[in-house]
PDB file of C-alpha atoms in Angstrom:
ATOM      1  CA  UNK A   1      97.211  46.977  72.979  1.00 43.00           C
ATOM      2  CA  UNK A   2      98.472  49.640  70.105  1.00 50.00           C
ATOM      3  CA  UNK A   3     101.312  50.001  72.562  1.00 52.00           C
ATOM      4  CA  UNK A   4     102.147  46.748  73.236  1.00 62.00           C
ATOM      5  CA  UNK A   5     102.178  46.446  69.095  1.00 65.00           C
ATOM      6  CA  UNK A   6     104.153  49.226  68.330  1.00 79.00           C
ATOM      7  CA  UNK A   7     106.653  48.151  71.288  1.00 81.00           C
ATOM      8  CA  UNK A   8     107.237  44.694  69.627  1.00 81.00           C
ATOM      9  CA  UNK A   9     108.076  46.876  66.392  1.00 86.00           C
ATOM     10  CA  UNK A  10     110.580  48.649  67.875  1.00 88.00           C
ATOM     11  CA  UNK A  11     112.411  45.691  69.585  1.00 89.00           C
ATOM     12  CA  UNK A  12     112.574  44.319  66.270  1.00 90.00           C
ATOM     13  CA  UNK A  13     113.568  47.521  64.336  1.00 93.00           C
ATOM     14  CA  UNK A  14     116.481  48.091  67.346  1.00 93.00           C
ATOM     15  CA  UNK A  15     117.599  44.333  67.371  1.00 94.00           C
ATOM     16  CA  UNK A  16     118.153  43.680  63.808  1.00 92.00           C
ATOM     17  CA  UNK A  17     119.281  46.865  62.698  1.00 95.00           C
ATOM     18  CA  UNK A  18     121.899  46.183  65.529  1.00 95.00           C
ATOM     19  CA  UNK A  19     122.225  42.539  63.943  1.00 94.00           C
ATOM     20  CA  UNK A  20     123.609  43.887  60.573  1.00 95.00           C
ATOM     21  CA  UNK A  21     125.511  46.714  61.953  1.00 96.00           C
ATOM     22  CA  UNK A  22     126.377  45.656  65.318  1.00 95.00           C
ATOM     23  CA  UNK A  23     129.094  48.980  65.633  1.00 93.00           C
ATOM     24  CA  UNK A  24     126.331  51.154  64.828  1.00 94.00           C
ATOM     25  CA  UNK A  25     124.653  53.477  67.238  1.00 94.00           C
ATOM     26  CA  UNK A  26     121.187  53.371  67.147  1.00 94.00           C
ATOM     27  CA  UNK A  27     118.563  55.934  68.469  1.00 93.00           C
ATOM     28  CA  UNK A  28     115.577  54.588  68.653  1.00 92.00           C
ATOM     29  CA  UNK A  29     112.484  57.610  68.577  1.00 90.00           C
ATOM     30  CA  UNK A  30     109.137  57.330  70.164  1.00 85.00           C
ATOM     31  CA  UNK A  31     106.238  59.636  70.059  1.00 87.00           C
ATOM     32  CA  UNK A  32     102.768  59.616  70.478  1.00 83.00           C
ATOM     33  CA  UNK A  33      99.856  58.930  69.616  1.00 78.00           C
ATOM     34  CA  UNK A  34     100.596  55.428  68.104  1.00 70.00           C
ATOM     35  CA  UNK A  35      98.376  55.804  64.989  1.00 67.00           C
ATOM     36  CA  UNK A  36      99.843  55.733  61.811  1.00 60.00           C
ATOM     37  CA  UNK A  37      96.430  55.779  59.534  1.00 55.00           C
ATOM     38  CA  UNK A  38      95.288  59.524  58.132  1.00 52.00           C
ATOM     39  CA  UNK A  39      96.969  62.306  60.021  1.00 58.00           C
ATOM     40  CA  UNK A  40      95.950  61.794  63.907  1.00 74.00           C
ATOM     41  CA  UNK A  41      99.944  60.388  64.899  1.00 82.00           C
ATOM     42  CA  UNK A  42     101.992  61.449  62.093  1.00 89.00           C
ATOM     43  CA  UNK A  43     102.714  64.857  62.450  1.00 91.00           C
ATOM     44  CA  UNK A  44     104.577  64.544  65.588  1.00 91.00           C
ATOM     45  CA  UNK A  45     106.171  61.646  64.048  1.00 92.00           C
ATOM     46  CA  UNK A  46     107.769  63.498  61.069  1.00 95.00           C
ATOM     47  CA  UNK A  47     108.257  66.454  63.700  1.00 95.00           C
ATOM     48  CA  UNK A  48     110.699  64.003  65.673  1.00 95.00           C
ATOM     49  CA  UNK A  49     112.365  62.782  62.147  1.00 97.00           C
ATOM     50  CA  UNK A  50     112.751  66.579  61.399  1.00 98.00           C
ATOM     51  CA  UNK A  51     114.712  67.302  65.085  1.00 97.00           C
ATOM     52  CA  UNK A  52     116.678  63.848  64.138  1.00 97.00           C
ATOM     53  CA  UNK A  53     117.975  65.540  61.184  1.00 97.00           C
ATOM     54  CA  UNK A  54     118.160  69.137  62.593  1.00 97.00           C
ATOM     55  CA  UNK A  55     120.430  68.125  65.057  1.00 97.00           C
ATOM     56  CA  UNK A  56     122.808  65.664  62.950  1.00 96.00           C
ATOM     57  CA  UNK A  57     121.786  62.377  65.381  1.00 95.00           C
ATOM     58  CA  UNK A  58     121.362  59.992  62.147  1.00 96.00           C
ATOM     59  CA  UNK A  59     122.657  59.506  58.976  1.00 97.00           C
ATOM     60  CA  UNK A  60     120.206  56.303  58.476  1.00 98.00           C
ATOM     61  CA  UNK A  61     116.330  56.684  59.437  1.00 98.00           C
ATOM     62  CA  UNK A  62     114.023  53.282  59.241  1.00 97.00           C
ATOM     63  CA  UNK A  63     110.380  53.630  59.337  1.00 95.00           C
ATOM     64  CA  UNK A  64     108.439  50.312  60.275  1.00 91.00           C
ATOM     65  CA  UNK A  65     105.293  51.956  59.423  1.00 89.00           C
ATOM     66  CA  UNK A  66     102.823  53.133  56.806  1.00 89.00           C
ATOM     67  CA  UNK A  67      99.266  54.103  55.705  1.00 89.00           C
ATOM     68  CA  UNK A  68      97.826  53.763  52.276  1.00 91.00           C
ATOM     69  CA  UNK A  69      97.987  57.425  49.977  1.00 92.00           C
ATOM     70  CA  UNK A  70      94.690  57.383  50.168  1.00 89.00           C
ATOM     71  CA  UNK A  71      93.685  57.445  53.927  1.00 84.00           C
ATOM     72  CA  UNK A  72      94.405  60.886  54.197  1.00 85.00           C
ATOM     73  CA  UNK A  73      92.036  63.785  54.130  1.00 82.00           C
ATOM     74  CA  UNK A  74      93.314  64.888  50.374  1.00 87.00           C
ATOM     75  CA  UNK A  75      96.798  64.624  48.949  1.00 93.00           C
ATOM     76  CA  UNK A  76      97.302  68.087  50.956  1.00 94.00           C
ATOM     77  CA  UNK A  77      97.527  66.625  54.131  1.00 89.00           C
ATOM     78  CA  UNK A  78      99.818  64.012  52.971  1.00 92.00           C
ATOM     79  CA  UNK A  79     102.285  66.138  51.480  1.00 95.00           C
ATOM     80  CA  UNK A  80     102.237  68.482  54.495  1.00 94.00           C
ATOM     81  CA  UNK A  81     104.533  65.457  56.515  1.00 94.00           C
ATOM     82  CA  UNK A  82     106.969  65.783  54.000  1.00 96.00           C
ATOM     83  CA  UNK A  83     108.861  68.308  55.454  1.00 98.00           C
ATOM     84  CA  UNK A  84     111.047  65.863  56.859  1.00 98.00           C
ATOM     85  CA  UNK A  85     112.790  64.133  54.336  1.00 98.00           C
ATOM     86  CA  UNK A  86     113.375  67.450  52.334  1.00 98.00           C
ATOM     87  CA  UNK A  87     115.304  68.320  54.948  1.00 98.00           C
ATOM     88  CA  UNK A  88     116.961  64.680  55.033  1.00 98.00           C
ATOM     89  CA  UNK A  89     118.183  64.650  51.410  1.00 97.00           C
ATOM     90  CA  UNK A  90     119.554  67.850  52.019  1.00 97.00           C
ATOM     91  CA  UNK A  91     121.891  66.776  54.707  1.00 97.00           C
ATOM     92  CA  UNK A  92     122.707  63.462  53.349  1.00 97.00           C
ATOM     93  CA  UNK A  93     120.559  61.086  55.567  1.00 98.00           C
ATOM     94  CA  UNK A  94     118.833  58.001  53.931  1.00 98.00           C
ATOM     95  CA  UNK A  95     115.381  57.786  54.867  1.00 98.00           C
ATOM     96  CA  UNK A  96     114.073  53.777  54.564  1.00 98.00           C
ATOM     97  CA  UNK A  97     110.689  52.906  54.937  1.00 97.00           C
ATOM     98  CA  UNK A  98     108.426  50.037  54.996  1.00 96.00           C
ATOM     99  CA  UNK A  99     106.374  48.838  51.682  1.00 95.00           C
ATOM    100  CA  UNK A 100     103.922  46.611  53.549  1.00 91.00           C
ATOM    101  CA  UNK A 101     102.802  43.085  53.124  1.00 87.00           C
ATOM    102  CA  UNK A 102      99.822  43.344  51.232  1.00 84.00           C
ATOM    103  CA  UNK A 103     100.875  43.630  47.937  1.00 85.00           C
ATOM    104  CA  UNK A 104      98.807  46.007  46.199  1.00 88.00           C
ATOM    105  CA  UNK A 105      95.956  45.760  48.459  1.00 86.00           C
ATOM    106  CA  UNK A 106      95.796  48.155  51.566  1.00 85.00           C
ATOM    107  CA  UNK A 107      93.447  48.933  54.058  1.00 77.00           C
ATOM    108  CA  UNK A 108      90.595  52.113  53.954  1.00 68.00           C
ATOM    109  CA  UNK A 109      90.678  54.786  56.520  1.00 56.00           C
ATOM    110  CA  UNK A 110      89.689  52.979  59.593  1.00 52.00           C
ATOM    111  CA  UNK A 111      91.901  49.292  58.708  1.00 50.00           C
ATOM    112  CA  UNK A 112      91.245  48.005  62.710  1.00 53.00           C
ATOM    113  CA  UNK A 113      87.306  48.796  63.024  1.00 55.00           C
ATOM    114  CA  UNK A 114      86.971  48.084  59.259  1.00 55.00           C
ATOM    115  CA  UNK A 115      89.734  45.893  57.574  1.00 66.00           C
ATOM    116  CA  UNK A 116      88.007  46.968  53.808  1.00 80.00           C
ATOM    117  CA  UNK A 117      90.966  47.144  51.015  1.00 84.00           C
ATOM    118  CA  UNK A 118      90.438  49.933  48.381  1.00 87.00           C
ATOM    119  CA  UNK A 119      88.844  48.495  45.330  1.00 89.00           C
ATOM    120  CA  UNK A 120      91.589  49.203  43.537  1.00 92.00           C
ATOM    121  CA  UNK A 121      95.571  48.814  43.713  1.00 93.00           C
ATOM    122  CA  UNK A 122      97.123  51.440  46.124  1.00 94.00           C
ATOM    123  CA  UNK A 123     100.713  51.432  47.569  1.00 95.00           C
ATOM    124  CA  UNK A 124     101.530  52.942  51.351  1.00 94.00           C
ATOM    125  CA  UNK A 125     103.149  55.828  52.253  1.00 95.00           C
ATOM    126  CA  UNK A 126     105.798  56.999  53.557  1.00 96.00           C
ATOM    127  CA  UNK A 127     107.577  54.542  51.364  1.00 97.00           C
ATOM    128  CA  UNK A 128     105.906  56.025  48.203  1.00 97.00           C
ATOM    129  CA  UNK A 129     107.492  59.247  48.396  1.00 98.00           C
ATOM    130  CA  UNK A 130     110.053  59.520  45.942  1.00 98.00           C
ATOM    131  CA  UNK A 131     113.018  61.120  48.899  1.00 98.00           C
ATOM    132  CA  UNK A 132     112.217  57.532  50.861  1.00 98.00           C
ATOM    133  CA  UNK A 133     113.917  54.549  49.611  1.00 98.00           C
ATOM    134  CA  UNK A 134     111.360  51.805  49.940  1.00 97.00           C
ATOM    135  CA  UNK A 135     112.073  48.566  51.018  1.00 96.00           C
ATOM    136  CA  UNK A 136     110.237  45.648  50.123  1.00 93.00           C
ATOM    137  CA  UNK A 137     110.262  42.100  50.840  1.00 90.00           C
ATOM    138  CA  UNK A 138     111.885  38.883  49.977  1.00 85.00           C
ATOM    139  CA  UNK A 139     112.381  34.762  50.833  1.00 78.00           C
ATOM    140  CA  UNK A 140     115.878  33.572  52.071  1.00 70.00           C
ATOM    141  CA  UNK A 141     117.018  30.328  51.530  1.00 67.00           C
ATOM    142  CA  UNK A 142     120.004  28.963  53.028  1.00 65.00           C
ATOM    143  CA  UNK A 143     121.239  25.803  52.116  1.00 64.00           C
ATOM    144  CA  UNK A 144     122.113  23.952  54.764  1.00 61.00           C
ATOM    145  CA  UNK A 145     124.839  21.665  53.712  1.00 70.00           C
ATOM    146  CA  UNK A 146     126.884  23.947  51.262  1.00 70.00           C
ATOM    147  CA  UNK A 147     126.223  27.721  53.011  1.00 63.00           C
ATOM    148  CA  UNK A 148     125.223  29.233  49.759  1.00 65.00           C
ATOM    149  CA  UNK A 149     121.669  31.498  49.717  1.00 59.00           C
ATOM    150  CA  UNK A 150     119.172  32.227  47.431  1.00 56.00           C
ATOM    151  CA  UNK A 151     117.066  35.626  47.861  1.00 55.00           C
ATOM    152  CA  UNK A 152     114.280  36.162  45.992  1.00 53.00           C
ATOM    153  CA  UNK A 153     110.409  36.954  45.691  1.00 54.00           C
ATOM    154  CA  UNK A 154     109.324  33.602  46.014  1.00 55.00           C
ATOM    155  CA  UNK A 155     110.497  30.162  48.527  1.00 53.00           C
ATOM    156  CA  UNK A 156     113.134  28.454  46.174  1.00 52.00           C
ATOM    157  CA  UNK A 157     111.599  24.709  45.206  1.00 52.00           C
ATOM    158  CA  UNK A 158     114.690  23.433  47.869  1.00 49.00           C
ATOM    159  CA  UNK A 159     112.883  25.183  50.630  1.00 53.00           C
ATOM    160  CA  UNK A 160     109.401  24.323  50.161  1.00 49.00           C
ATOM    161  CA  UNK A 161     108.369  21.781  52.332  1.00 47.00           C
ATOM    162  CA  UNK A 162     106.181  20.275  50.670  1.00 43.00           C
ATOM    163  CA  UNK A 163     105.468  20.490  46.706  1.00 41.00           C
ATOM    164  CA  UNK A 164     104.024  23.839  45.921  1.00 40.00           C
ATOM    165  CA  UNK A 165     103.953  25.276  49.250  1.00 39.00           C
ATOM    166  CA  UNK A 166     103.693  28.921  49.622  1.00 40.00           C
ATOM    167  CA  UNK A 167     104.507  31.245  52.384  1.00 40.00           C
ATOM    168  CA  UNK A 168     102.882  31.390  55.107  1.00 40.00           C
ATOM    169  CA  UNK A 169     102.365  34.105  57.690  1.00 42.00           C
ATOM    170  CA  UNK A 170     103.493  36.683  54.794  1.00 49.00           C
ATOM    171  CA  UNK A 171     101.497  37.637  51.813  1.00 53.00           C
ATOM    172  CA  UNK A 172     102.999  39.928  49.310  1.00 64.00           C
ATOM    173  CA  UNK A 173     105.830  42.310  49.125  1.00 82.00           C
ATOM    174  CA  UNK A 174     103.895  45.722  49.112  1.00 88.00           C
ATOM    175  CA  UNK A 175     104.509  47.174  45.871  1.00 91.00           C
ATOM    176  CA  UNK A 176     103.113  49.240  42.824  1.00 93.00           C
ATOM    177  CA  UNK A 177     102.664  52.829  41.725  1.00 94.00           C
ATOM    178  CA  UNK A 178     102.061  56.063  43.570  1.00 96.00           C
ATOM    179  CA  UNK A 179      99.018  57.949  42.733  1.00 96.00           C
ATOM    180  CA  UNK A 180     100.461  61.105  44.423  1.00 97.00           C
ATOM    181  CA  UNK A 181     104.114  61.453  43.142  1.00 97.00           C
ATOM    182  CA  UNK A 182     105.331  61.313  39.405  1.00 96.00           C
ATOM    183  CA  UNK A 183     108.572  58.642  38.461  1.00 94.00           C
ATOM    184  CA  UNK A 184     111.412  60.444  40.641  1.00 94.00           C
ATOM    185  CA  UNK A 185     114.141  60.793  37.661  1.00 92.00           C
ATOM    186  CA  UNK A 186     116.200  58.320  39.355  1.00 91.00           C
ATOM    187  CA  UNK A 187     113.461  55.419  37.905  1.00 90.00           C
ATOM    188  CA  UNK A 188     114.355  56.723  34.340  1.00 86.00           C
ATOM    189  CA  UNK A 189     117.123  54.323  33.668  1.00 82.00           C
ATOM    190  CA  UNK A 190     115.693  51.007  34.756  1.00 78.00           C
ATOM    191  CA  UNK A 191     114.873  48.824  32.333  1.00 73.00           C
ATOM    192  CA  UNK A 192     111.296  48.000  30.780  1.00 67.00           C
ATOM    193  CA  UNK A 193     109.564  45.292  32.370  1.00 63.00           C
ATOM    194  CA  UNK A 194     106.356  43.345  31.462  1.00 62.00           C
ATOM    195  CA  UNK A 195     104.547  45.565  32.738  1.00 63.00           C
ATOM    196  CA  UNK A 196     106.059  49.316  32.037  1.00 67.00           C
ATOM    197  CA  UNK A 197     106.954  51.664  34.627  1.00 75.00           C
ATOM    198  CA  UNK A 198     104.754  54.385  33.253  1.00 84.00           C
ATOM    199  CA  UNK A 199     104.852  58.259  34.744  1.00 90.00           C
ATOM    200  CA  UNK A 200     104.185  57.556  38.301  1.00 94.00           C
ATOM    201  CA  UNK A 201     106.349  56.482  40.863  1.00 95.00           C
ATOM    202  CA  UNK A 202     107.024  52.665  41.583  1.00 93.00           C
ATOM    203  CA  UNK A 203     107.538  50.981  44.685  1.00 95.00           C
ATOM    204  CA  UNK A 204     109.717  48.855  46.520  1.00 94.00           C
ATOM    205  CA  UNK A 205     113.451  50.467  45.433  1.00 95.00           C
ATOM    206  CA  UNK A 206     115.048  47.486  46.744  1.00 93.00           C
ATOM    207  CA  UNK A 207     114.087  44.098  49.062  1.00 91.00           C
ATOM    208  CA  UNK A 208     115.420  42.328  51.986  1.00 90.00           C
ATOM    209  CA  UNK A 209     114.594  39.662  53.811  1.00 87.00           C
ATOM    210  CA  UNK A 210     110.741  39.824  55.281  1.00 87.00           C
ATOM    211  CA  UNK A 211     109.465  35.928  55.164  1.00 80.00           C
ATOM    212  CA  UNK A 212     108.232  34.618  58.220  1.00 75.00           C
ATOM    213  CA  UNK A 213     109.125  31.177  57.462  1.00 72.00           C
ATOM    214  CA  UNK A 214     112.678  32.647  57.306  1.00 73.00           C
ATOM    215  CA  UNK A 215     111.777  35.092  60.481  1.00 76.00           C
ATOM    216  CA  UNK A 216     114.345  36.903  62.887  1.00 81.00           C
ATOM    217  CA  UNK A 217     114.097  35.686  66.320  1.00 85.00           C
ATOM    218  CA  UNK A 218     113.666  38.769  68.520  1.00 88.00           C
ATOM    219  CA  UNK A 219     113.399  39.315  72.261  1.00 88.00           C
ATOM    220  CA  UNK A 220     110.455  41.520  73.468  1.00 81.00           C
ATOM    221  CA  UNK A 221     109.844  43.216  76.777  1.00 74.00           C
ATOM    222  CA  UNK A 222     106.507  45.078  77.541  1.00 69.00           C
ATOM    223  CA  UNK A 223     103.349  44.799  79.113  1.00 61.00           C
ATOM    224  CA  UNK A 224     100.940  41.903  78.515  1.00 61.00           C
ATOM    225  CA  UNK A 225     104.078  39.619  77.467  1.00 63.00           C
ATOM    226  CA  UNK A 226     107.439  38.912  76.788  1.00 70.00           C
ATOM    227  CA  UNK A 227     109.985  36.644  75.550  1.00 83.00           C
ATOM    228  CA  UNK A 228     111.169  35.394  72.173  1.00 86.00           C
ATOM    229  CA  UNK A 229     109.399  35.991  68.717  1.00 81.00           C
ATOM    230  CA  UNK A 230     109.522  34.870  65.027  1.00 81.00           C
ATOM    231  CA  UNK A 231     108.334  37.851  63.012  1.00 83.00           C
ATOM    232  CA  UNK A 232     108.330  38.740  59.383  1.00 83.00           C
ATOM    233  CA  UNK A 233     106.673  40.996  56.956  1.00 88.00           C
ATOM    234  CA  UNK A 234     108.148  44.166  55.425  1.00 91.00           C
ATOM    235  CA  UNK A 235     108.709  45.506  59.226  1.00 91.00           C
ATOM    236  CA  UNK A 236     111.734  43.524  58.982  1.00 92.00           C
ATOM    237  CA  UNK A 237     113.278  44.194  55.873  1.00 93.00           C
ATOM    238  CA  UNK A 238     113.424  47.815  56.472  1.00 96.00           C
ATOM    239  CA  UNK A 239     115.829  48.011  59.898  1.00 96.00           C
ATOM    240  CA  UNK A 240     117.633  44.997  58.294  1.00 95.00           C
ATOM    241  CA  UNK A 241     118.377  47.187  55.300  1.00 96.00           C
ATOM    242  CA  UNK A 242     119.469  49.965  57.374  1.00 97.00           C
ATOM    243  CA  UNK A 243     122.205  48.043  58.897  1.00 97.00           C
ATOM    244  CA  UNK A 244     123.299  47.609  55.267  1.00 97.00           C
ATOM    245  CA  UNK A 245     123.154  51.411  54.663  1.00 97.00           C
ATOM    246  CA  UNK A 246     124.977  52.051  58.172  1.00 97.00           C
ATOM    247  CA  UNK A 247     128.071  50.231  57.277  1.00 97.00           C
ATOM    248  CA  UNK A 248     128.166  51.819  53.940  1.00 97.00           C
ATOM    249  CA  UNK A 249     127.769  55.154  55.393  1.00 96.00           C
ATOM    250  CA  UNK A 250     130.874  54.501  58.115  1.00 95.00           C
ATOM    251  CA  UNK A 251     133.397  53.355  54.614  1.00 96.00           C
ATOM    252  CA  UNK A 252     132.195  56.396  53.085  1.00 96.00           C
ATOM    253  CA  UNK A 253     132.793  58.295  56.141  1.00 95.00           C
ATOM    254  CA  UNK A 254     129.580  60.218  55.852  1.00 95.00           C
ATOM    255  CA  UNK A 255     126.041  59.807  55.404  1.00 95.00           C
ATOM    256  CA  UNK A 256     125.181  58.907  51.888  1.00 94.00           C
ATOM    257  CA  UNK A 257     121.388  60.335  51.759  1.00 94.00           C
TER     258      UNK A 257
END
């Protein structure tokens, strides 16, 4: 069920945000309705990131979740939920979210009943908006014998099982450019790529480990099942990375927004 799914997210968002920052206390938030796509469930989500912030209970928020820019009813609606992470960068909390794992290809209004991708590239919000740090995804290799890692976009040739292998389970790293919000001014000093940055905001801000062939184990309890899963995607990098932003935040001795 959409329960059952969303309850496996938040085992894994608790467990392995824990994992990196295992000092850290975590609050985990849960509203409903669990629908993420147009408007119908995030209102009272961003309502209960708003009271997170009001009442000084985070200085690290992870969102798990997304919906392409476009499956709202107009660009209105979308930056109506917003509210939030004003308020957020005003009181020094980082806001992480999700890029997805389709690359540039997301899902139309109704994804479940009709799993059509826009026709054209398209990037998922919340981690589009230019107060949200978006986290994308990447491949860790560990080698065995010495310790050393390698993280990057694509499996290493050392941990390819067989010659030219890909990933499996795990597409893409969501990424690309907002068609709502301009380049934030913080995107004004990277470098030019192959492909410029252009006017528009790009996404992901920064990656962490999402492959499922390098997957966290985590431990799920809820109805219709139980016990120990491999997961990857994006849904991991993002509580993963907050860990990272947790321990920063406790040597700066305050939140670092």
């Amino acid at each position: 069920t959409a329960a059952d799914g969303w309850a496996g997210e938040a085992n894994l968002d608790v467990q392995w945000a824990y994992a990196i920052a295992p000092k850290a206390h975590i609050v985990l938030v849960a509203v409903q309705p669990a629908e993420t796509q147009g408007v119908q469930g995030l209102p009272n989500m961003m309502n209960a990131e708003q009271y997170i912030v009001d009442h000084h209970q985070a200085t690290v928020i992870t969102q798990s979740f997304g919906t392409t820019e476009e499956a709202f009813n107009g660009t209105q609606s979308l930056l109506n939920l917003r509210h939030a992470f004003v308020s957020a960068a005003a009181n020094g909390v980082t806001v992480l979210a999700s890029t997805g794992d389709g690359g540039s290809a997301n899902a139309g209004l109704t994804p479940v009943k009709n799993p059509t991708t826009f026709p054209f590239p398209t990037v998922n919000w919340p981690a589009s908006d230019p107060l949200v740090t978006a986290v994308g995804g990447t491949y860790l290799c560990t080698d065995p014998v010495t310790g050393s890692g390698v993280d990057s976009v694509d499996p290493p040739s050392n941990c390819q099982t067989n010659p030219g292998e890909r990933e499996i389970g795990w597409i893409d790293s969501g990424g690309g450019f907002s068609h709502i919000f301009a380049k934030p001014s913080y995107q004004n000093t990277l470098p030019n790529p192959s492909t410029p940055i252009g006017s528009m905001r790009g996404i992901p801000d920064v990656a962490f480990q999402a492959s499922s062939r390098t997957a966290p184990l985590v431990y799920a309890t809820f109805d219709g099942g139980g016990g120990w899963f491999l997961v990857g995607g994006t849904s991991c990098s993002s509580p993963e990375f907050s860990g990272l932003v947790a321990i920063a935040d406790q040597i700066a001795g305050h939140g670092l927004g």
